[in-house]
Tab-separated table of C-alpha atoms and ligand atoms in Angstrom:
chain	number	residue	atom	x	y	z
A	19	MET	CA	4.381	-15.170	-15.496
A	20	LEU	CA	1.035	-13.254	-16.291
A	21	LYS	CA	-0.686	-16.288	-14.643
A	22	SER	CA	1.122	-16.247	-11.689
A	23	ARG	CA	0.383	-12.734	-10.849
A	24	ILE	CA	-3.173	-13.382	-11.545
A	25	SER	CA	-3.364	-16.529	-9.302
A	26	LEU	CA	-1.430	-14.176	-6.850
A	27	ILE	CA	-4.481	-11.383	-6.998
A	28	VAL	CA	-7.070	-14.716	-7.031
A	29	ILE	CA	-5.233	-15.815	-3.717
A	30	LEU	CA	-5.371	-12.417	-1.889
A	31	LEU	CA	-8.960	-11.827	-2.588
A	32	GLY	CA	-10.087	-14.966	-1.645
A	33	LEU	CA	-7.901	-14.179	1.731
A	34	VAL	CA	-9.957	-11.035	1.887
A	35	VAL	CA	-13.383	-12.710	1.077
A	36	ALA	CA	-13.172	-16.005	2.601
A	37	PRO	CA	-11.073	-16.411	5.838
A	38	SER	CA	-9.084	-19.608	5.305
A	39	ALA	CA	-9.933	-22.862	7.408
A	40	ASN	CA	-6.924	-22.080	9.556
A	41	ALA	CA	-7.883	-18.619	10.190
A	42	GLN	CA	-10.858	-19.729	11.456
A	43	LYS	CA	-9.081	-21.437	14.288
A	44	SER	CA	-8.183	-18.175	16.119
A	45	LYS	CA	-11.097	-17.011	17.829
A	46	ARG	CA	-11.942	-13.454	19.396
A	47	THR	CA	-13.432	-13.831	22.873
A	48	LYS	CA	-16.270	-11.384	24.536
A	49	ASP	CA	-14.118	-8.864	26.168
A	50	ASN	CA	-12.230	-8.424	22.843
A	51	ASN	CA	-9.151	-10.537	23.205
A	52	THR	CA	-8.250	-13.199	20.632
A	53	GLU	CA	-6.638	-16.612	21.888
A	54	PRO	CA	-4.021	-17.417	19.535
A	55	ALA	CA	-4.680	-19.981	17.214
A	56	VAL	CA	-0.875	-21.015	17.092
A	57	GLU	CA	1.555	-20.963	20.339
A	58	PHE	CA	3.001	-17.467	19.390
A	59	SER	CA	3.304	-14.178	21.502
A	60	LEU	CA	4.563	-11.165	20.259
A	61	PRO	CA	6.059	-8.852	22.661
A	62	SER	CA	3.434	-5.989	21.914
A	63	HIS	CA	0.658	-8.825	22.631
A	64	GLU	CA	-2.482	-6.635	22.935
A	65	THR	CA	-6.070	-6.718	22.772
A	66	MET	CA	-8.199	-5.308	19.677
A	67	ASP	CA	-8.849	-1.881	21.323
A	68	GLN	CA	-4.989	-1.431	22.188
A	69	LYS	CA	-4.005	-2.604	18.233
A	70	LEU	CA	-7.052	0.313	17.178
A	71	GLU	CA	-5.579	2.755	19.457
A	72	ARG	CA	-2.066	2.125	18.018
A	73	MET	CA	-3.276	2.225	14.686
A	74	ARG	CA	-5.546	5.447	15.010
A	75	TRP	CA	-2.791	7.912	13.189
A	76	TRP	CA	-3.030	5.596	10.209
A	77	THR	CA	-6.943	5.089	10.242
A	78	ASP	CA	-7.312	8.995	10.410
A	79	ALA	CA	-4.605	9.228	7.764
A	80	ARG	CA	-6.552	7.363	4.953
A	81	PHE	CA	-4.176	8.505	2.347
A	82	GLY	CA	-0.664	7.218	1.433
A	83	MET	CA	1.910	7.178	-1.189
A	84	PHE	CA	3.648	3.845	-2.227
A	85	ILE	CA	6.904	4.387	-4.381
A	86	HIS	CA	8.521	1.634	-6.506
A	87	TRP	CA	12.001	2.552	-6.999
A	88	GLY	CA	14.882	0.420	-8.015
A	89	LEU	CA	17.058	-0.665	-10.875
A	90	TYR	CA	13.887	-1.852	-12.637
A	91	SER	CA	13.370	1.595	-13.770
A	92	MET	CA	15.810	1.456	-16.299
A	93	PRO	CA	14.145	-1.379	-18.310
A	94	ALA	CA	11.199	0.914	-17.671
A	95	ARG	CA	9.094	-2.143	-18.272
A	96	HIS	CA	8.063	-3.487	-14.935
A	97	GLU	CA	9.214	-4.353	-11.627
A	98	TRP	CA	9.213	-8.161	-12.669
A	99	VAL	CA	11.060	-7.456	-15.787
A	100	LYS	CA	14.090	-10.054	-14.535
A	101	ASN	CA	11.176	-12.496	-13.956
A	102	ARG	CA	9.172	-11.700	-16.719
A	103	GLU	CA	12.139	-12.170	-19.219
A	104	ARG	CA	13.914	-14.625	-17.232
A	105	LEU	CA	17.511	-12.678	-17.160
A	106	THR	CA	20.358	-13.822	-15.461
A	107	ASP	CA	22.418	-11.789	-12.906
A	108	ALA	CA	24.685	-11.074	-15.948
A	109	ASP	CA	21.946	-9.846	-17.980
A	110	TYR	CA	20.752	-7.444	-15.349
A	111	GLN	CA	24.271	-5.885	-14.511
A	112	LYS	CA	24.293	-3.242	-16.990
A	113	TYR	CA	21.399	-1.865	-15.021
A	114	PHE	CA	23.418	-1.742	-11.594
A	115	ASP	CA	26.124	0.040	-13.593
A	116	HIS	CA	24.348	2.405	-15.156
A	117	PHE	CA	22.358	3.608	-12.167
A	118	ASP	CA	22.589	7.374	-12.271
A	119	PRO	CA	19.726	9.200	-10.617
A	120	ASP	CA	21.137	12.499	-11.071
A	121	LEU	CA	17.785	14.475	-10.634
A	122	PHE	CA	16.545	12.875	-7.475
A	123	ASN	CA	15.102	15.145	-5.029
A	124	PRO	CA	13.085	14.080	-2.505
A	125	LYS	CA	12.212	17.179	-0.931
A	126	GLU	CA	10.283	18.063	-4.524
A	127	TRP	CA	8.684	13.983	-4.066
A	128	ALA	CA	7.729	14.904	-0.430
A	129	ARG	CA	6.328	17.998	-1.478
A	130	MET	CA	4.235	16.735	-4.413
A	131	ALA	CA	3.224	13.832	-1.603
A	132	LYS	CA	1.796	16.467	0.564
A	133	GLU	CA	0.056	19.058	-1.729
A	134	ALA	CA	-1.923	15.731	-2.861
A	135	GLY	CA	-2.818	15.329	0.437
A	136	MET	CA	-1.033	12.089	1.365
A	137	LYS	CA	-0.307	11.544	5.235
A	138	TYR	CA	2.126	8.615	4.572
A	139	VAL	CA	4.616	7.242	2.488
A	140	VAL	CA	5.953	3.874	1.984
A	141	LEU	CA	9.343	3.086	0.070
A	142	THR	CA	10.819	-0.139	-1.695
A	143	SER	CA	13.783	-0.383	0.003
A	144	LYS	CA	14.762	-3.402	-1.816
A	145	HIS	CA	12.429	-4.980	-4.421
A	146	HIS	CA	12.350	-8.837	-5.755
A	147	GLU	CA	15.491	-8.300	-7.600
A	148	GLY	CA	17.289	-8.079	-4.423
A	149	PHE	CA	19.281	-4.156	-5.181
A	150	CYS	CA	19.177	-2.337	-2.212
A	151	MET	CA	18.202	1.461	-2.041
A	152	TRP	CA	20.534	1.864	1.521
A	153	ASP	CA	24.135	1.864	2.625
A	154	SER	CA	23.714	-1.717	3.880
A	155	LYS	CA	26.688	-3.406	5.362
A	156	TYR	CA	25.556	-6.848	4.428
A	157	THR	CA	25.598	-6.565	0.417
A	158	ASP	CA	27.864	-4.894	-2.509
A	159	TYR	CA	24.633	-4.790	-4.404
A	160	LYS	CA	23.716	-1.360	-2.951
A	161	SER	CA	22.961	1.774	-4.366
A	162	THR	CA	26.219	3.352	-2.698
A	163	ASN	CA	28.037	1.239	-5.398
A	164	THR	CA	26.479	2.434	-8.432
A	165	PRO	CA	26.849	5.806	-9.984
A	166	ALA	CA	24.412	7.181	-8.079
A	167	GLY	CA	27.062	6.908	-5.105
A	168	ARG	CA	24.286	7.461	-2.211
A	169	ASP	CA	22.345	6.386	0.126
A	170	LEU	CA	18.783	7.003	-1.085
A	171	ILE	CA	16.752	5.672	2.099
A	172	ARG	CA	18.773	8.405	4.247
A	173	GLU	CA	17.777	11.363	2.283
A	174	PHE	CA	14.117	10.057	1.439
A	175	VAL	CA	13.604	9.814	4.975
A	176	ASP	CA	14.752	12.920	6.118
A	177	ALA	CA	12.727	14.800	3.193
A	178	PHE	CA	9.506	13.116	4.085
A	179	ARG	CA	9.701	13.582	7.675
A	180	ALA	CA	10.372	17.495	6.986
A	181	GLU	CA	7.023	17.705	5.480
A	182	GLY	CA	5.615	15.854	8.406
A	183	LEU	CA	4.714	12.485	6.584
A	184	LYS	CA	4.798	9.384	8.277
A	185	VAL	CA	7.356	6.901	6.796
A	186	GLY	CA	7.456	3.290	5.930
A	187	PHE	CA	9.587	0.790	4.232
A	188	TYR	CA	8.674	-1.984	1.854
A	189	TYR	CA	11.078	-5.091	2.164
A	190	SER	CA	11.223	-7.443	-0.201
A	191	LEU	CA	10.870	-11.064	1.160
A	192	LEU	CA	11.994	-12.452	-2.375
A	193	ASP	CA	15.437	-11.635	-3.841
A	194	TRP	CA	16.399	-12.662	-6.907
A	195	HIS	CA	19.884	-11.548	-6.433
A	196	HIS	CA	21.078	-13.182	-3.374
A	197	PRO	CA	23.501	-16.326	-4.048
A	198	ASP	CA	21.691	-18.300	-1.067
A	199	TYR	CA	18.439	-17.499	-1.932
A	200	THR	CA	16.949	-20.709	-3.196
A	201	ILE	CA	15.229	-20.927	-6.954
A	202	ASP	CA	11.744	-21.249	-6.576
A	203	ARG	CA	8.348	-20.847	-8.793
A	204	ASN	CA	8.537	-17.045	-8.848
A	205	HIS	CA	12.293	-17.024	-9.299
A	206	PRO	CA	13.931	-15.528	-12.700
A	207	GLN	CA	15.828	-19.148	-13.429
A	208	ARG	CA	12.565	-21.430	-12.359
A	209	ILE	CA	12.172	-24.400	-14.456
A	210	ASP	CA	8.397	-24.500	-15.811
A	211	ASN	CA	6.566	-27.017	-14.226
A	212	GLY	CA	9.629	-28.304	-12.480
A	213	THR	CA	9.259	-31.226	-9.828
A	214	LYS	CA	10.620	-30.793	-6.401
A	215	GLU	CA	13.684	-33.109	-7.226
A	216	GLN	CA	14.479	-30.998	-9.729
A	217	TYR	CA	13.997	-27.399	-7.898
A	218	ASP	CA	16.545	-29.332	-5.062
A	219	ALA	CA	19.176	-30.371	-7.532
A	220	LEU	CA	19.038	-26.722	-8.984
A	221	ASN	CA	19.336	-25.148	-5.414
A	222	LYS	CA	22.452	-27.732	-4.085
A	223	GLY	CA	24.512	-25.827	-1.933
A	224	LYS	CA	22.436	-22.703	-1.302
A	225	ASP	CA	21.406	-22.108	1.994
A	226	MET	CA	18.453	-20.289	3.053
A	227	ASN	CA	19.609	-19.998	6.678
A	228	VAL	CA	21.985	-17.503	5.582
A	229	TYR	CA	19.355	-15.646	3.754
A	230	ARG	CA	17.103	-15.291	6.641
A	231	GLN	CA	19.786	-13.988	8.763
A	232	TYR	CA	20.332	-11.606	5.806
A	233	MET	CA	16.805	-10.446	6.304
A	234	LYS	CA	17.394	-10.360	9.816
A	235	ASP	CA	20.010	-8.000	9.577
A	236	GLN	CA	19.014	-6.220	7.004
A	237	VAL	CA	15.713	-4.966	8.790
A	238	THR	CA	17.614	-4.397	11.607
A	239	GLU	CA	19.253	-1.890	9.905
A	240	LEU	CA	16.472	-0.161	8.351
A	241	LEU	CA	14.733	-0.287	11.619
A	242	THR	CA	17.731	1.246	13.441
A	243	ASN	CA	19.462	3.788	11.615
A	244	TYR	CA	16.716	5.983	10.337
A	245	GLY	CA	14.917	7.146	13.227
A	246	LYS	CA	11.117	6.469	14.115
A	247	ILE	CA	9.525	3.897	10.897
A	248	ASP	CA	6.052	4.036	10.879
A	249	ILE	CA	4.994	0.859	8.764
A	250	ILE	CA	6.779	-2.061	7.416
A	251	TRP	CA	5.576	-3.499	4.150
A	252	PHE	CA	6.856	-7.059	3.695
A	253	ASP	CA	6.072	-8.604	0.187
A	254	PHE	CA	5.103	-11.280	-0.178
A	255	SER	CA	4.310	-15.035	0.464
A	256	PHE	CA	3.538	-17.919	-1.797
A	257	PRO	CA	3.700	-21.377	0.219
A	258	GLY	CA	3.140	-24.660	-1.589
A	259	GLU	CA	4.869	-26.422	-3.972
A	260	ASN	CA	8.105	-24.758	-4.888
A	261	GLY	CA	7.201	-21.800	-2.835
A	262	LYS	CA	7.928	-20.004	-0.011
A	263	GLY	CA	5.912	-19.141	3.027
A	264	ARG	CA	6.371	-18.522	7.167
A	265	ASP	CA	9.095	-21.009	7.784
A	266	ASP	CA	11.336	-20.174	4.563
A	267	TRP	CA	11.111	-16.489	5.889
A	268	ASP	CA	11.090	-17.040	9.612
A	269	SER	CA	8.186	-14.851	9.494
A	270	GLU	CA	7.880	-15.006	13.406
A	271	GLY	CA	11.204	-14.167	14.089
A	272	LEU	CA	11.022	-11.219	11.242
A	273	LEU	CA	7.783	-9.631	13.092
A	274	LYS	CA	9.342	-9.853	16.792
A	275	LEU	CA	12.391	-8.192	15.437
A	276	ALA	CA	10.136	-5.460	13.922
A	277	ARG	CA	7.910	-5.136	16.842
A	278	THR	CA	11.008	-5.040	18.888
A	279	LEU	CA	12.886	-2.575	16.771
A	280	GLN	CA	10.266	-0.412	16.532
A	281	PRO	CA	7.187	-0.829	18.882
A	282	GLY	CA	4.307	0.542	17.271
A	283	ILE	CA	5.068	-0.209	13.855
A	284	ILE	CA	2.172	-0.958	11.448
A	285	VAL	CA	2.924	-4.214	9.690
A	286	ASP	CA	1.111	-5.423	6.315
A	287	ASP	CA	-0.237	-9.255	6.342
A	288	ARG	CA	2.185	-10.796	3.530
A	289	LEU	CA	4.542	-12.853	6.217
A	290	ASP	CA	1.780	-15.868	5.784
A	291	LEU	CA	0.886	-15.280	9.408
A	292	LYS	CA	-2.554	-14.437	8.796
A	293	ASP	CA	-4.131	-16.938	11.209
A	294	VAL	CA	-2.076	-15.880	13.992
A	295	TRP	CA	-3.360	-12.736	16.356
A	296	GLY	CA	-0.737	-10.285	16.122
A	297	GLY	CA	0.697	-11.559	12.840
A	298	TRP	CA	-0.512	-8.770	10.998
A	299	ASP	CA	-2.178	-5.222	11.289
A	300	ILE	CA	-3.586	-4.491	7.899
A	301	LEU	CA	-4.825	-6.203	5.257
A	302	THR	CA	-3.572	-5.688	2.007
A	303	PRO	CA	-5.747	-6.103	-0.854
A	304	GLU	CA	-3.775	-5.003	-4.153
A	305	GLN	CA	-5.537	-3.311	-7.255
A	306	LEU	CA	-8.978	-3.969	-6.104
A	307	LYS	CA	-12.183	-1.975	-5.532
A	308	VAL	CA	-14.224	-3.864	-2.873
A	309	SER	CA	-17.734	-3.503	-2.451
A	310	GLU	CA	-17.630	-3.784	1.193
A	311	CYS	CA	-15.406	-3.420	4.437
A	312	PRO	CA	-13.618	-6.807	4.211
A	313	THR	CA	-13.515	-8.868	7.127
A	314	TRP	CA	-11.332	-11.335	9.151
A	315	ASN	CA	-12.906	-13.882	10.751
A	316	GLY	CA	-16.446	-12.440	10.833
A	317	GLU	CA	-14.996	-8.945	11.829
A	318	LYS	CA	-14.235	-5.834	9.625
A	319	ALA	CA	-10.784	-5.561	9.229
A	320	THR	CA	-8.485	-2.803	9.189
A	321	TRP	CA	-7.391	-2.710	5.434
A	322	GLU	CA	-5.898	-0.649	2.605
A	323	THR	CA	-5.661	-1.524	-0.891
A	324	CYS	CA	-2.739	-0.484	-3.194
A	325	GLN	CA	-2.963	0.806	-6.442
A	326	THR	CA	-1.014	1.776	-9.442
A	327	PHE	CA	-1.390	4.908	-11.792
A	328	SER	CA	-1.204	2.291	-14.490
A	329	GLY	CA	-0.526	-1.370	-14.435
A	330	SER	CA	2.704	-1.442	-13.058
A	331	TRP	CA	4.300	-0.736	-10.011
A	332	GLY	CA	7.817	0.142	-11.256
A	333	TYR	CA	8.258	3.186	-14.016
A	334	TYR	CA	6.958	1.330	-17.021
A	335	ARG	CA	7.426	3.851	-20.061
A	336	ASP	CA	5.153	2.714	-22.721
A	337	GLU	CA	2.393	1.759	-20.625
A	338	THR	CA	-0.842	3.664	-21.197
A	339	THR	CA	-3.319	2.632	-19.243
A	340	TRP	CA	-3.615	5.580	-16.823
A	341	LYS	CA	-6.292	5.748	-14.815
A	342	SER	CA	-7.594	9.621	-15.041
A	343	ILE	CA	-8.146	11.948	-12.221
A	344	PRO	CA	-11.562	11.592	-11.447
A	345	GLN	CA	-11.263	7.763	-11.355
A	346	LEU	CA	-8.652	8.043	-8.698
A	347	LEU	CA	-10.922	10.095	-6.553
A	348	GLU	CA	-13.742	7.846	-6.995
A	349	LEU	CA	-11.290	5.344	-5.524
A	350	LEU	CA	-10.075	7.479	-2.558
A	351	ILE	CA	-13.665	8.134	-1.413
A	352	GLU	CA	-15.089	4.597	-2.494
A	353	THR	CA	-12.218	3.256	-0.412
A	354	VAL	CA	-12.909	5.755	2.666
A	355	SER	CA	-16.778	4.972	2.278
A	356	LYS	CA	-15.859	1.002	2.934
A	357	GLU	CA	-13.472	1.768	5.949
A	358	GLY	CA	-10.178	1.521	4.093
A	359	ASN	CA	-6.779	3.389	3.370
A	360	LEU	CA	-5.701	4.267	-0.191
A	361	LEU	CA	-1.920	3.967	-1.090
A	362	LEU	CA	-1.429	5.091	-4.272
A	363	ASN	CA	2.103	4.010	-5.953
A	364	VAL	CA	4.372	6.194	-8.041
A	365	GLY	CA	7.296	4.751	-9.951
A	366	PRO	CA	9.948	6.987	-10.223
A	367	THR	CA	12.211	7.132	-13.390
A	368	SER	CA	15.978	6.108	-13.382
A	369	ARG	CA	16.503	9.704	-13.380
A	370	GLY	CA	14.689	9.941	-10.143
A	371	GLU	CA	11.593	12.223	-11.361
A	372	PHE	CA	7.847	11.361	-10.952
A	373	ASP	CA	6.678	10.791	-14.552
A	374	TYR	CA	4.901	14.022	-16.155
A	375	ARG	CA	1.195	11.735	-16.118
A	376	ALA	CA	2.231	10.922	-12.126
A	377	GLN	CA	2.656	14.996	-11.588
A	378	ASP	CA	-0.719	15.342	-13.127
A	379	ARG	CA	-2.366	12.799	-11.432
A	380	LEU	CA	-1.021	14.108	-7.924
A	381	GLU	CA	-1.901	17.449	-8.848
A	382	GLY	CA	-5.511	16.805	-9.640
A	383	ILE	CA	-5.769	15.020	-6.506
A	384	GLY	CA	-4.169	17.584	-4.794
A	385	LYS	CA	-6.548	20.165	-6.303
A	386	TRP	CA	-9.691	17.958	-5.119
A	387	MET	CA	-8.329	17.355	-1.647
A	388	ARG	CA	-7.486	20.763	-0.717
A	389	ALA	CA	-11.316	21.973	-0.712
A	390	ASN	CA	-12.512	18.727	0.404
A	391	SER	CA	-10.393	16.563	2.448
A	392	ARG	CA	-12.693	17.125	5.226
A	393	SER	CA	-14.663	14.167	3.850
A	394	ILE	CA	-11.507	12.010	3.844
A	395	TYR	CA	-9.389	12.418	6.856
A	396	CYS	CA	-10.580	10.813	10.198
A	397	CYS	CA	-13.588	9.724	7.978
A	398	THR	CA	-15.437	6.276	7.875
A	399	ALA	CA	-18.015	4.725	6.698
A	400	ALA	CA	-21.495	6.259	7.338
A	401	PRO	CA	-23.934	4.612	10.118
A	402	LYS	CA	-25.933	1.602	8.692
A	403	GLU	CA	-29.206	4.202	8.874
A	404	PHE	CA	-27.904	6.129	5.875
A	405	GLU	CA	-28.303	4.893	2.609
A	406	ALA	CA	-26.493	6.568	0.330
A	407	PRO	CA	-28.709	8.821	-2.323
A	408	GLU	CA	-28.327	7.661	-6.303
A	409	ARG	CA	-25.033	7.669	-7.954
A	410	THR	CA	-23.192	9.178	-4.395
A	411	LEU	CA	-20.676	7.673	-2.031
A	412	LEU	CA	-21.161	8.222	1.515
A	413	THR	CA	-18.542	9.018	4.099
A	414	TYR	CA	-18.935	10.171	7.883
A	415	ASN	CA	-16.851	11.866	10.569
A	416	PRO	CA	-18.159	10.240	13.762
A	417	ALA	CA	-16.033	12.582	16.305
A	418	THR	CA	-18.008	16.042	14.053
A	419	ASN	CA	-20.915	13.646	13.103
A	420	ARG	CA	-20.939	14.966	9.875
A	421	LEU	CA	-21.891	12.946	6.592
A	422	TYR	CA	-20.463	13.616	3.270
A	423	ILE	CA	-22.374	13.065	0.475
A	424	HIS	CA	-19.986	12.541	-2.749
A	425	LEU	CA	-21.862	13.475	-6.030
A	426	ILE	CA	-20.202	10.925	-8.065
A	427	ASP	CA	-22.524	11.937	-11.205
A	428	TYR	CA	-23.764	15.423	-10.686
A	429	PRO	CA	-27.572	15.364	-10.663
A	430	LEU	CA	-29.766	17.618	-12.508
A	431	SER	CA	-30.986	19.512	-9.802
A	432	ARG	CA	-31.563	17.551	-6.879
A	433	LEU	CA	-31.052	14.679	-4.821
A	434	ALA	CA	-33.611	12.089	-2.924
A	435	VAL	CA	-32.805	11.549	0.374
A	436	SER	CA	-34.248	9.148	2.604
A	437	PHE	CA	-32.809	11.132	5.589
A	438	ALA	CA	-33.819	14.406	5.450
A	439	ASP	CA	-35.172	14.290	8.862
A	440	LYS	CA	-31.883	14.014	10.176
A	441	ILE	CA	-30.321	16.767	8.594
A	442	GLY	CA	-29.771	20.187	10.790
A	443	TYR	CA	-27.744	22.027	8.061
A	444	ALA	CA	-25.962	21.388	4.375
A	445	GLN	CA	-23.666	23.065	2.504
A	446	PHE	CA	-21.064	22.575	-0.313
A	447	LEU	CA	-17.757	21.687	1.208
A	448	HIS	CA	-15.845	23.115	-1.527
A	449	ASP	CA	-17.081	26.637	-1.175
A	450	GLY	CA	-19.111	26.219	2.303
A	451	SER	CA	-22.311	27.601	0.522
A	452	GLU	CA	-25.764	26.851	1.989
A	453	ILE	CA	-27.613	23.723	0.035
A	454	ARG	CA	-31.341	23.862	0.763
A	455	PHE	CA	-33.169	20.783	1.673
A	456	ASP	CA	-36.851	19.839	2.158
A	457	LYS	CA	-38.354	16.509	3.713
A	458	GLU	CA	-37.428	14.225	0.644
A	459	PHE	CA	-34.915	16.311	-1.672
A	460	ILE	CA	-31.408	18.335	-1.323
A	461	TYR	CA	-31.523	20.652	-4.181
A	462	THR	CA	-28.313	21.386	-5.941
A	463	PRO	CA	-27.227	23.900	-8.452
A	464	VAL	CA	-28.058	23.173	-12.132
A	465	VAL	CA	-24.356	24.114	-12.858
A	466	LYS	CA	-21.803	21.840	-11.425
A	467	PRO	CA	-19.067	23.536	-9.143
A	468	ASP	CA	-15.511	23.626	-10.503
A	469	THR	CA	-14.644	20.972	-8.443
A	470	GLU	CA	-13.810	17.326	-9.843
A	471	VAL	CA	-16.314	15.606	-7.291
A	472	PRO	CA	-18.714	17.946	-5.422
A	473	VAL	CA	-19.144	17.114	-2.227
A	474	ILE	CA	-21.865	18.028	0.331
A	475	GLU	CA	-21.395	18.647	3.679
A	476	VAL	CA	-24.264	17.360	6.139
A	477	PHE	CA	-24.418	18.422	9.469
A	478	LEU	CA	-26.420	16.091	11.413
A	479	LYS	CA	-29.128	16.994	14.320
B	667	GLC	C1	3.079	-7.710	-5.368
B	667	GLC	C2	4.274	-7.306	-6.698
B	667	GLC	C3	4.691	-6.312	-6.500
B	667	GLC	C4	4.445	-5.039	-5.874
B	667	GLC	C5	3.306	-5.518	-4.610
B	667	GLC	C6	2.688	-4.224	-4.386
B	667	GLC	O1	3.248	-8.337	-4.294
B	667	GLC	O2	5.137	-8.556	-6.445
B	667	GLC	O3	5.743	-6.210	-7.692
B	667	GLC	O4	5.629	-4.694	-5.151
B	667	GLC	O5	3.061	-6.469	-5.213
B	667	GLC	O6	1.965	-4.570	-3.451
């Protein structure tokens, strides 16, 4: 299991840094159009410029909240617990029978996300376990049939929208509960080193056609019954031996459906359609700090890294490897400095609350964002001619022509800058107090100001 997680991360990493042979086939022409590698025309066939325009709210936002919530919050030992411990449906049934999030108050969640400075949210509507958080017509395996007794998605969507956040759904392609979903190498009932013949025997009588239709019906529900949905996050493909890829999901069909029902929707890259123009909107490197803006086909890509506070996505009671507030801030700043977005995950408890550690981190981030978010929203990498001074990270707002110097390690009293001649005026961002400079240095007070990562806002000439 750990091996398969590692190989998944390696695959994703590979996809980010080294475009596959397939991807090379799709060439973008000079006028920014792309010739599709595969004959596949999407309803929203668009140029690169049109795509960037469609996604502008998202690139401006830079910071969103991921929420992994499902039955796995009860065992509280990873959202892959069914797979890891090879649990059967019967073993897993107790979680369904006892799921009772009596403290669920999505207005509180939305408030916390907003106060942390997040601009959008993506919630697991169904994770790999197959449990549905809404009142789907196509299954009994849903929240309304548990002691929860309610459509959790409905309340969630209303609450986040009311706070002004954009709303997205994560939808798992894997399904470890649906009777027609064939057992594969990532399934709880997998066979170690199983041959294709062994899997065929095991899967006799299962019909993936039924499951494919089930996914379409559910995606239709999610993208029809809850108003405007801004993002859909399909997860994930693992083509190859005893795996599943685009043909198993009918990825093209799912994507066309999503784009038809919600024109403008932003789609992740896990449908196994990387080599198709229009087959994805964002690269999604997971748990990674990238050293530069990831590229695709030799061009910079729109990208979002998703990250956990600790190791797992679902609530994990005994996990202690929580990132600190300064680490998380650095992650956010670093991501924006490389032109990306950060989707930071919370795994609520089975009572329906954010764990105290998550609340603590969100509050810390929010405190910093309140004073410094100008260096995040609508910002991107600094133009090439601005070299980051030692132990700093730079972001830049092209609309205001302001440069932001993030003091990751606070300097003793001054900072050598190679671009002093371009500075018109400089101030600390958190309190708007002047920062003096000459031809070589920016002079900082000896005492570090009371903000986790001080930022110098530079008005460029
Ligand atoms: C992986 C995992 C999953 C998690 C997701 C978040 O694909 O399977 O548990 O939801 O990453 O990016």
